[in-house]
Short mmCIF file of C-alpha atoms and ligand atoms in Angstrom, two decimals:
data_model
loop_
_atom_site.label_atom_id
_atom_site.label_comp_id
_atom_site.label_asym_id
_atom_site.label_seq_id
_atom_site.Cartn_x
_atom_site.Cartn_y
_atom_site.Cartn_z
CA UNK A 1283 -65.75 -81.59 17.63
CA UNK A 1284 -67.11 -80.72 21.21
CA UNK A 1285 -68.78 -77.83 19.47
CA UNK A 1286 -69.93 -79.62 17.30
CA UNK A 1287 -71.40 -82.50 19.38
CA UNK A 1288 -72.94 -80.19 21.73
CA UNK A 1289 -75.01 -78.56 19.16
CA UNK A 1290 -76.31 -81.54 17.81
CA UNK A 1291 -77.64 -82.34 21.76
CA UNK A 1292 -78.49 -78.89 22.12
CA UNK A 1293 -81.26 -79.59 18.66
CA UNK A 1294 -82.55 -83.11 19.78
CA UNK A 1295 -83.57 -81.33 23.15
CA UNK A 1296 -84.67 -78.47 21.72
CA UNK A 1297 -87.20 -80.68 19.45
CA UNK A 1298 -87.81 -83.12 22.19
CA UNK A 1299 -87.91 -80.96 25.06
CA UNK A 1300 -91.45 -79.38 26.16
CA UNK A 1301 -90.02 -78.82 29.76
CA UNK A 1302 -92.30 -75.80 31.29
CA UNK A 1303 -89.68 -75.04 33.75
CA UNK A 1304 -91.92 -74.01 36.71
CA UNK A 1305 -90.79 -77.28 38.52
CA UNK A 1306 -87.67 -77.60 40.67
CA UNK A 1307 -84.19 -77.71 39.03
CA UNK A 1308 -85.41 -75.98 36.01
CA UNK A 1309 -85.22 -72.85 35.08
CA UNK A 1310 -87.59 -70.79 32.92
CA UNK A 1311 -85.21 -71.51 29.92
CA UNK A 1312 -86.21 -75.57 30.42
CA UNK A 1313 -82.23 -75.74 31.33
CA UNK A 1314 -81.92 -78.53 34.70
CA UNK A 1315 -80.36 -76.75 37.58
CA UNK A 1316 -78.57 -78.24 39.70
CA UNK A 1317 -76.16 -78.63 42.76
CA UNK A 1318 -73.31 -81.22 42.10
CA UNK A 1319 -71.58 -81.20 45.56
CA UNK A 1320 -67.47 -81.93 45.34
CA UNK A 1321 -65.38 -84.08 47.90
CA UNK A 1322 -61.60 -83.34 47.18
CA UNK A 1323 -58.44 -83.38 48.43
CA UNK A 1324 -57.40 -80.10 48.47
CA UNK A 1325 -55.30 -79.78 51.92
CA UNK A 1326 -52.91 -81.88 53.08
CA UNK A 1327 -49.95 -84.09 51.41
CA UNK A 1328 -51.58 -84.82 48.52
CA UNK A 1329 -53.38 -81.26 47.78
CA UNK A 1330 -51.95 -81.54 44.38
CA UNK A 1331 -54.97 -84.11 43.45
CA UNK A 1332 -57.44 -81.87 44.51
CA UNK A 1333 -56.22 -78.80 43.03
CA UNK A 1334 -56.03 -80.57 39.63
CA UNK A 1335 -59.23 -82.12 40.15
CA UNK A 1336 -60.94 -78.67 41.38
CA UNK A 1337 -59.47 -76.56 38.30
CA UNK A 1338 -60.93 -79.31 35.31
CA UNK A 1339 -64.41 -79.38 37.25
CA UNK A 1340 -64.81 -75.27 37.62
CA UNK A 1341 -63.27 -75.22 33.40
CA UNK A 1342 -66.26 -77.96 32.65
CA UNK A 1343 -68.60 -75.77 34.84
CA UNK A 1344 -67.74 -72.46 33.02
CA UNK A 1345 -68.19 -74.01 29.11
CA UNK A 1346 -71.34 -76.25 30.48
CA UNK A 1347 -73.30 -73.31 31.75
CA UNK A 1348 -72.20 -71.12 29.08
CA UNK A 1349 -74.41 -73.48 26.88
CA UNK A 1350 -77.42 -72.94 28.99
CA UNK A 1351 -78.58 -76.75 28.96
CA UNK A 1352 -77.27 -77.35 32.33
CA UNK A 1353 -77.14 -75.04 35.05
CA UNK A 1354 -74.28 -77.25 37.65
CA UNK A 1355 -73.28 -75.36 40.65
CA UNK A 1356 -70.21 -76.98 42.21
CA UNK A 1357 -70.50 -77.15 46.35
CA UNK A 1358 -66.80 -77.73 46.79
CA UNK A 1359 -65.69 -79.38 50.38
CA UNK A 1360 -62.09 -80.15 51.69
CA UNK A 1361 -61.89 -83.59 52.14
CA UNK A 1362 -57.75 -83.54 53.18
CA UNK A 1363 -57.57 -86.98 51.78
CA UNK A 1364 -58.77 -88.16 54.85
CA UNK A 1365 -62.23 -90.87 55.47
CA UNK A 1366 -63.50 -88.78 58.84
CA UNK A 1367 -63.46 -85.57 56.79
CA UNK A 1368 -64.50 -87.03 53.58
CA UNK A 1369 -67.33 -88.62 55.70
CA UNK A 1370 -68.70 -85.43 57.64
CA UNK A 1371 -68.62 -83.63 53.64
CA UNK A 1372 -70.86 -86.16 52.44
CA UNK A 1373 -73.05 -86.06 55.15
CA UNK A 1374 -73.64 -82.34 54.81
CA UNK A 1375 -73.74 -82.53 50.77
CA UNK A 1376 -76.41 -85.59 51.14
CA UNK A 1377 -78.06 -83.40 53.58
CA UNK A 1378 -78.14 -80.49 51.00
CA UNK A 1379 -81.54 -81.34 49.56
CA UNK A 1380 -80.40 -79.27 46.22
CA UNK A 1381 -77.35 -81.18 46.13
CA UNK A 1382 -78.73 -84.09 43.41
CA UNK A 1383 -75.21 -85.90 42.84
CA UNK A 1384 -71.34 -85.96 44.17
CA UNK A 1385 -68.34 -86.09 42.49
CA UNK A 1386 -65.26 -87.55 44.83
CA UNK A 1387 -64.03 -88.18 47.07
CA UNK A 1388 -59.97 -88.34 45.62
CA UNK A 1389 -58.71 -91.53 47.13
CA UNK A 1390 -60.42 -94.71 46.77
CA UNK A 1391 -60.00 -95.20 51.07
CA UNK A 1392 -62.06 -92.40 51.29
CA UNK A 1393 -64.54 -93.60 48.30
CA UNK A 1394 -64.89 -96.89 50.69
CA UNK A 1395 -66.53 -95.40 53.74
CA UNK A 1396 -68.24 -92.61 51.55
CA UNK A 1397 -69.73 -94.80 48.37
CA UNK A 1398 -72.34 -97.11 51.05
CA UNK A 1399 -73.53 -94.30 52.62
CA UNK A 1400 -74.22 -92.20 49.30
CA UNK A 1401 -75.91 -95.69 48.25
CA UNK A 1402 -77.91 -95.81 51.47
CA UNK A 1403 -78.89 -92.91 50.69
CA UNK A 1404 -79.86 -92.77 47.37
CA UNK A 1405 -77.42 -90.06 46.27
CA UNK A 1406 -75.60 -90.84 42.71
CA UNK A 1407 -71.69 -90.37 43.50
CA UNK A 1408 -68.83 -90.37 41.06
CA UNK A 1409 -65.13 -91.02 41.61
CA UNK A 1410 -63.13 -88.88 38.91
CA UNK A 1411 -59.88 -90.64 40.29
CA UNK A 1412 -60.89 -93.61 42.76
CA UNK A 1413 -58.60 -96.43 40.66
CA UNK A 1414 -58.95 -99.54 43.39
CA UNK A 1415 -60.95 -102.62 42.36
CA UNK A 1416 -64.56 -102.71 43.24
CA UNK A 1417 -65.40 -99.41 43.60
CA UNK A 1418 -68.67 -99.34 41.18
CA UNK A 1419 -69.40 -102.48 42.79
CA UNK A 1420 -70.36 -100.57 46.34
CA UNK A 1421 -73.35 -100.07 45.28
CA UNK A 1422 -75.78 -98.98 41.84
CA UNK A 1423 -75.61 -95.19 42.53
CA UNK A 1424 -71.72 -95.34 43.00
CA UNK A 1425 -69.85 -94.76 40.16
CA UNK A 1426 -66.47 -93.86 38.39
CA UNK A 1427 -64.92 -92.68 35.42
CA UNK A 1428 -61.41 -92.97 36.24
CA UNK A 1429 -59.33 -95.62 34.53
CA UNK A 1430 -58.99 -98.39 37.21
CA UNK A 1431 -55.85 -99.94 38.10
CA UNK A 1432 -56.93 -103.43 36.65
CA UNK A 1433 -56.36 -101.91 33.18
CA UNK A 1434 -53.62 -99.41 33.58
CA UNK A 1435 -50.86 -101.58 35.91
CA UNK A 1436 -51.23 -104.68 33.05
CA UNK A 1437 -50.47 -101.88 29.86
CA UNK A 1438 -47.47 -100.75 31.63
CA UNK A 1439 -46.10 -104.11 32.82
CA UNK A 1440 -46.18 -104.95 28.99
CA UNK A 1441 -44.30 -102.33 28.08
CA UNK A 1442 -41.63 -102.37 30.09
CA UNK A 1443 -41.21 -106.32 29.50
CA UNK A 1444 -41.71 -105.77 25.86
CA UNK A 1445 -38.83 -102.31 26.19
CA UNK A 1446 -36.28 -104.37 28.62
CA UNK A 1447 -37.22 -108.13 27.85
CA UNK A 1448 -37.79 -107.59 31.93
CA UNK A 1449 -37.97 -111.07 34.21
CA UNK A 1450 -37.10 -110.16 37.56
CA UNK A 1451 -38.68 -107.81 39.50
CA UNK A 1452 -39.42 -105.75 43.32
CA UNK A 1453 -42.60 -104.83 44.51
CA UNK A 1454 -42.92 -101.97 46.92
CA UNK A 1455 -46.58 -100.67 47.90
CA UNK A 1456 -48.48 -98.65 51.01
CA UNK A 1457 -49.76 -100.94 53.04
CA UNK A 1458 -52.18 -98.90 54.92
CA UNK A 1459 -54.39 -97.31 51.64
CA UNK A 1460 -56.86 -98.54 50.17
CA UNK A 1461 -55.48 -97.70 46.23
CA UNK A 1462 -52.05 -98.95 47.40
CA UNK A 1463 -53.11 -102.07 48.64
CA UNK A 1464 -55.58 -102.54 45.50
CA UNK A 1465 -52.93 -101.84 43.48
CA UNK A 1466 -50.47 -104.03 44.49
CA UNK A 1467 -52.80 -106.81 44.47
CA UNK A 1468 -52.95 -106.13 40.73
CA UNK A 1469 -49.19 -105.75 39.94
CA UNK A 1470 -48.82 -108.91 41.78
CA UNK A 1471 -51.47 -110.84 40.31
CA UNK A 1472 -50.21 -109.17 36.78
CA UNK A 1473 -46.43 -110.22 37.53
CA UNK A 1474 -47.59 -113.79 38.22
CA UNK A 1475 -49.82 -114.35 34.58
CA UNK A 1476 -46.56 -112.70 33.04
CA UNK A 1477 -44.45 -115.42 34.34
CA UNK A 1478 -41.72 -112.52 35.96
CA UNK A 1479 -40.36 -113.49 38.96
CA UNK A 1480 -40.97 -111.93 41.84
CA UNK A 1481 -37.43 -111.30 44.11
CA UNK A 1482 -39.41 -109.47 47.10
CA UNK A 1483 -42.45 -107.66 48.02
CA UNK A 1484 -41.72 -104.95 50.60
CA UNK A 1485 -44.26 -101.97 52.34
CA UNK A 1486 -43.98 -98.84 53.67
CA UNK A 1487 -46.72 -96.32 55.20
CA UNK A 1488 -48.56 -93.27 54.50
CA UNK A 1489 -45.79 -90.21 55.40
CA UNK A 1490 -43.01 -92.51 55.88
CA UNK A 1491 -39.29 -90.26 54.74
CA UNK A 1492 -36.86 -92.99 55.09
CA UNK A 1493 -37.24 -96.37 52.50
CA UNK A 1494 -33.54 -96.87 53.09
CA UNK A 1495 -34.41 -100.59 54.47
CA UNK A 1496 -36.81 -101.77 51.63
CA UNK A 1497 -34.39 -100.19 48.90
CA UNK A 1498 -31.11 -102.10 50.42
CA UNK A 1499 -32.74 -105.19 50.02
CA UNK A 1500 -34.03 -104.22 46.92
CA UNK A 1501 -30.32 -103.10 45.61
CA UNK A 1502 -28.69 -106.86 46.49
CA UNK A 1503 -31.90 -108.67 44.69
CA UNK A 1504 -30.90 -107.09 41.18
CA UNK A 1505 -34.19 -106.68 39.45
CA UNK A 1506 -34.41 -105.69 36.42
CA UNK A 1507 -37.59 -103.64 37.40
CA UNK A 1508 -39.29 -102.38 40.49
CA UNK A 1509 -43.11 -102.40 41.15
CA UNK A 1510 -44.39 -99.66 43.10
CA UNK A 1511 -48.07 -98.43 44.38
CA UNK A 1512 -47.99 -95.19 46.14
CA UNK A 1513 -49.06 -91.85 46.26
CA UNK A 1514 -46.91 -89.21 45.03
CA UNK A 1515 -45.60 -87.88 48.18
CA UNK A 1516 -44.28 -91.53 49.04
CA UNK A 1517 -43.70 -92.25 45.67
CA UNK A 1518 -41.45 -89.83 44.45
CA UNK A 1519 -39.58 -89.83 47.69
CA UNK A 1520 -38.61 -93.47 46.81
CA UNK A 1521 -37.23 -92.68 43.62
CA UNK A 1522 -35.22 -90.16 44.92
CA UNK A 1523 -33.69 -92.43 47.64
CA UNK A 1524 -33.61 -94.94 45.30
CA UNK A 1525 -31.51 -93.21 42.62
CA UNK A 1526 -28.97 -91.90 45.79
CA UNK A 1527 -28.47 -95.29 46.42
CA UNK A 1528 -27.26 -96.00 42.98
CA UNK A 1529 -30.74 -98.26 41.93
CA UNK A 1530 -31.18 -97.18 38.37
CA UNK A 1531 -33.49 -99.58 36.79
CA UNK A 1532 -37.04 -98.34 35.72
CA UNK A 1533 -39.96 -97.97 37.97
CA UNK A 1534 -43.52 -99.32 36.91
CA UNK A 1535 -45.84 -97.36 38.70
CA UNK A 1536 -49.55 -97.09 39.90
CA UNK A 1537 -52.29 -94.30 39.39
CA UNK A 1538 -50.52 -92.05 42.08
CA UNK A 1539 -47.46 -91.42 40.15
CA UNK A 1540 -49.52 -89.93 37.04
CA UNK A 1541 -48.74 -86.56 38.97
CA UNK A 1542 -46.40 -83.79 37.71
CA UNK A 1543 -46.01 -83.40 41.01
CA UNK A 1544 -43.47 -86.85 41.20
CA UNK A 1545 -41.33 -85.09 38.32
CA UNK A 1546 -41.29 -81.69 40.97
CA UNK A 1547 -40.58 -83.46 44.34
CA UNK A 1548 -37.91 -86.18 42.60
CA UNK A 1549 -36.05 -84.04 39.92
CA UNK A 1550 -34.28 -85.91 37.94
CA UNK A 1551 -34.35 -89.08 39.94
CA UNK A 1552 -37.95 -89.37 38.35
CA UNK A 1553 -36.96 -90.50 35.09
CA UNK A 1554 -37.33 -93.98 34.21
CA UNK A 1555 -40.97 -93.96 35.44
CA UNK A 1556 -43.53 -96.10 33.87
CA UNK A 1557 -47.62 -95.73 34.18
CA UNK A 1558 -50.03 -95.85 32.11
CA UNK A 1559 -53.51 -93.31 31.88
CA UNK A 1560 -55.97 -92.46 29.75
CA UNK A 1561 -54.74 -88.92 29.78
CA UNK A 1562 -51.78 -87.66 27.26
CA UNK A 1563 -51.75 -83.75 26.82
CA UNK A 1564 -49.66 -83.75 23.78
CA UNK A 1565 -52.10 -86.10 21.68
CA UNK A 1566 -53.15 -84.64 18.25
CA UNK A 1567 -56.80 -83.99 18.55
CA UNK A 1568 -58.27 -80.62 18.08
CA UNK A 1569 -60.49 -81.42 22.03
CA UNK A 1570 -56.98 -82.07 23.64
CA UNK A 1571 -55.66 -78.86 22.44
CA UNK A 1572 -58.63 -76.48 23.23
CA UNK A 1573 -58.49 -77.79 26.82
CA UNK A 1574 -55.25 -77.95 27.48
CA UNK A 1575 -54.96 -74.17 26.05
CA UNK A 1576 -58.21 -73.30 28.28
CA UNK A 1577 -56.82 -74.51 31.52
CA UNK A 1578 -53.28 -73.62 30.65
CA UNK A 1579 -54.37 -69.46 30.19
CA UNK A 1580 -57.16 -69.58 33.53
CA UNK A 1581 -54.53 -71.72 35.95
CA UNK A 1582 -50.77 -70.93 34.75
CA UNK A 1583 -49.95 -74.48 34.36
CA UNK A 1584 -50.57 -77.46 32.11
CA UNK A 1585 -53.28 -79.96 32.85
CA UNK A 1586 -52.50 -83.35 34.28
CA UNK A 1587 -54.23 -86.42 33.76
CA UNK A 1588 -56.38 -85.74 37.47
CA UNK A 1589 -57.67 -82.22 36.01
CA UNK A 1590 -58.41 -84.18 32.73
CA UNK A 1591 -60.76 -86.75 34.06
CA UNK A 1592 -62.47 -85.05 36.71
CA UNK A 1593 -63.25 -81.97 33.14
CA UNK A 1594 -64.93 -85.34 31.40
CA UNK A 1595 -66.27 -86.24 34.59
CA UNK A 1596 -68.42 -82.98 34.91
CA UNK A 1597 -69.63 -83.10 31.03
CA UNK A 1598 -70.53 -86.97 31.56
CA UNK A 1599 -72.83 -85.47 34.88
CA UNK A 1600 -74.33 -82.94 32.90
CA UNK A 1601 -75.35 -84.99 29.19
CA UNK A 1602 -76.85 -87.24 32.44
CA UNK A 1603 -78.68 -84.11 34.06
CA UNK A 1604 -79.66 -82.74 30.51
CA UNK A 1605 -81.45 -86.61 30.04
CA UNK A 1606 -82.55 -86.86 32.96
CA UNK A 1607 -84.17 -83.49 32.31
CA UNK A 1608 -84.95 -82.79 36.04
CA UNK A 1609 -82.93 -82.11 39.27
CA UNK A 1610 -83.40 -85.23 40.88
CA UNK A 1611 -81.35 -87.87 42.88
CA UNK A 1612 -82.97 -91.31 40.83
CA UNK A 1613 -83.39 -89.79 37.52
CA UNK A 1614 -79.58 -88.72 37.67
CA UNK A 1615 -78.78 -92.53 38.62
CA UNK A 1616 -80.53 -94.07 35.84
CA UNK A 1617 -79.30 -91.25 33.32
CA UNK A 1618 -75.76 -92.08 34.38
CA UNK A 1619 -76.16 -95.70 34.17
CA UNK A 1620 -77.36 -95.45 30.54
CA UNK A 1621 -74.19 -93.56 29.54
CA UNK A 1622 -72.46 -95.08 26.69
CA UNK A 1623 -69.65 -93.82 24.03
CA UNK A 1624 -69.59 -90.87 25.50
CA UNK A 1625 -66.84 -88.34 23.53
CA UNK A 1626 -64.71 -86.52 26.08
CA UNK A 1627 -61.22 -85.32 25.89
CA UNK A 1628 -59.83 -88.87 27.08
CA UNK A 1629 -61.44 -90.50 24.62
CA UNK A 1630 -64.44 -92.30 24.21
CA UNK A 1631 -65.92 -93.29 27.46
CA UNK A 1632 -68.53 -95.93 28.68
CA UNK A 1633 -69.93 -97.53 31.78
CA UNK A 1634 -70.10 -101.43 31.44
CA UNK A 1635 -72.83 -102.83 33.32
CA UNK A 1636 -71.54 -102.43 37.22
CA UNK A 1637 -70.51 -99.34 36.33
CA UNK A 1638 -67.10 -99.78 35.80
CA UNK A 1639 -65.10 -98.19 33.41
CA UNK A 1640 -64.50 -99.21 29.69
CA UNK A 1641 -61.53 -97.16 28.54
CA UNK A 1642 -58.09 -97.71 26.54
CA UNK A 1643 -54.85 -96.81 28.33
CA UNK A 1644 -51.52 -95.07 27.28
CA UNK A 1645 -48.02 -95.80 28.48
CA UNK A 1646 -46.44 -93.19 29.36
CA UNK A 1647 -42.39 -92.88 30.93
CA UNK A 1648 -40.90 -90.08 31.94
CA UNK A 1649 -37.80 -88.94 29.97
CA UNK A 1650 -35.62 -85.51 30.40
CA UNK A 1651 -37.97 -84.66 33.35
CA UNK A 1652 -41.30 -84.82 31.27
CA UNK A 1653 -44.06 -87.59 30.18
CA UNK A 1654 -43.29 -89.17 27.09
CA UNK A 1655 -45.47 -91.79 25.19
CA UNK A 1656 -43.38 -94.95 25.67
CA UNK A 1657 -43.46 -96.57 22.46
N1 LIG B 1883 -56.06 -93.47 42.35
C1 LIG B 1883 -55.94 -93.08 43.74
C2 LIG B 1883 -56.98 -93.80 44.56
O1 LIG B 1883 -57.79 -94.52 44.03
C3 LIG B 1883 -56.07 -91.60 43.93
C4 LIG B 1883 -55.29 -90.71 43.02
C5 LIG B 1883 -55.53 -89.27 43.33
C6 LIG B 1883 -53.86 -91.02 42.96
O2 LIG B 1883 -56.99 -93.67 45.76
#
């Protein structure tokens, strides 16, 4: 169907298209050139993010250019999940005159200090996996096109109420991150219209190893579910403690759990995990399967739902390059404001008007060590 789709785009610009391709960003062919620079979190505690994220983008990149449209060339910087680094790499992409958009930074506390200063400076930026509230809202050339938390945490609340007729519950959540903090607000909020009672709402910080203290109290409250917003490095870690200490009730969790990476570091202890995503690799649809067999042969390893987003990410850039039809920072903006039912691999995809993202969600829990649709 991609095929397909792409074909028809590549005849309405052929017929359309009168491009000379002696200005900048085009080449002879009339296909836009461009530089896309990439912040990502690629060292550190949370590398896993970035690798995903780095391996869908360079897959998009290949099949893009092979269609000779869009010529993207990725300018890939470490941002180790961290806002001074993340900072200094937009600086030198925005500084990059050939560099006409972004894509990143990973976390939404790096998006924060990065998104006004792309908007100062007039450089379109894209978050492939930035999930806190009011990211799009930094400013008109910041956008997204990862499923916020404000749609996933409600879906998987649902669920589990609808699964384990659910009314008590724990909330445990980072309280020095951005997403963490975001998403908490949400569960909380969510728990409230839900009418579940909420027994306690305990934090913990980025790198923390022992939750023993937030999971006693936890253990004597008896819920019959427990809330948590972390990354996975945190997150998993408090299953696993959580299990030792005999807690065995399911886990609803935030964006940062959607990470095989939670099922490697907990084992085990990882089942019973709630979240929802826009991302499920064993879907039937013929787009689903071609990627996931694409990425699976060039990396070793199946995609996850970080690698999936930031592939759609890189194909929504380009269809905006391609009608944009020039290199160029404010032509990119518009182009990607005006995207709408856009047909990637997670679905069909739209910005609403603040640039926020208008998506469906799946709940997914992990069973026998693997994500299963929770139905
Ligand atoms: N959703 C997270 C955030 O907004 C990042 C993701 C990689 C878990 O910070």
């Amino acid at each position: 169907q991609f095929t397909a789709l792409s074909s028809l785009l590549v005849l309405s610009a052929c017929g359309g298209n009168q491009a000379a391709g002696d200005e900048d960003g085009e080449s002879s062919g009339g296909a836009v050139k461009a530089d896309i620079g990439v912040i990502s979190y690629i060292s550190g505690p949370g590398a896993a993010y970035g690798e995903a994220i780095t391996n869908g983008l360079k897959l998009a990149q290949e099949e893009i250019n092979g269609k000779g449209e869009v010529e993207i060339n990725l300018v890939i910087e470490d941002s180790a999940g961290k806002q001074d680094q993340a900072l200094t790499a937009a600086q030198k992409l925005m500084n990059s005159e050939n560099v006409t958009g972004i894509i990143g930074p990973t976390l939404s506390t790096e998006m924060n200090v990065v998104g006004p200063e792309a908007d100062l400076n007039g450089v379109p930026i894209m978050g492939t996996s930035t999930t806190a509230e009011g990211i799009p809202q930094i400013g008109d050339y910041v956008f997204r096109n990862s499923l916020p938390e404000a749609l996933a945490i409600p879906a998987s609340i649902d669920k589990a109420i609808e699964k384990y007729d659910a009314k008590k519950v724990a909330i445990l959540y980072g309280n020095d991150d951005v997403f963490t903090k975001s998403g908490f607000d949400t569960m909380k909020k969510a728990a409230e219209e839900k009418g579940l009672e909420i027994l306690t709402i305990e934090t913990f910080q980025k790198g923390q190893s022992d939750y023993n203290a937030q999971l006693t109290k936890i253990k004597g409250l008896k819920p019959d579910l427990i809330l948590a917003s972390a990354l996975y490095n945190e997150g998993a870690v408090i299953m696993d403690q959580a299990r030792k200490m005999g807690i065995d009730v399911p886990f609803v969790g935030g964006n940062g759990f959607n990470s095989p990476e939670v099922i490697n570091i907990a084992g085990d202890a990882a089942n019973g995990l709630i979240v929802a995503t826009p991302w499920y690799g064993e879907k039937e649809d013929d787009k689903v399967k071609e990627f996931v067999g694409k990425y699976e042969e060039e990396y070793g390893k199946k995609p996850d739902q970080f690698a999936a987003q930031a592939y759609d990410a890189l194909y929504i850039m380009a269809e905006a390059l391609k009608n944009a039809g020039e290199a160029d920072r404010d032509a990119l903006r518009d182009a990607l404001a005006e995207i709408q039912g856009f047909n990637g691999i997670l679905g069909e995809f739209s910005f609403d008007e603040e640039g926020d993202v208008v998506m469906d969600p799946t709940v997914l829990v992990i069973e026998g060590g693997a994500f299963k649709e929770f139905n």
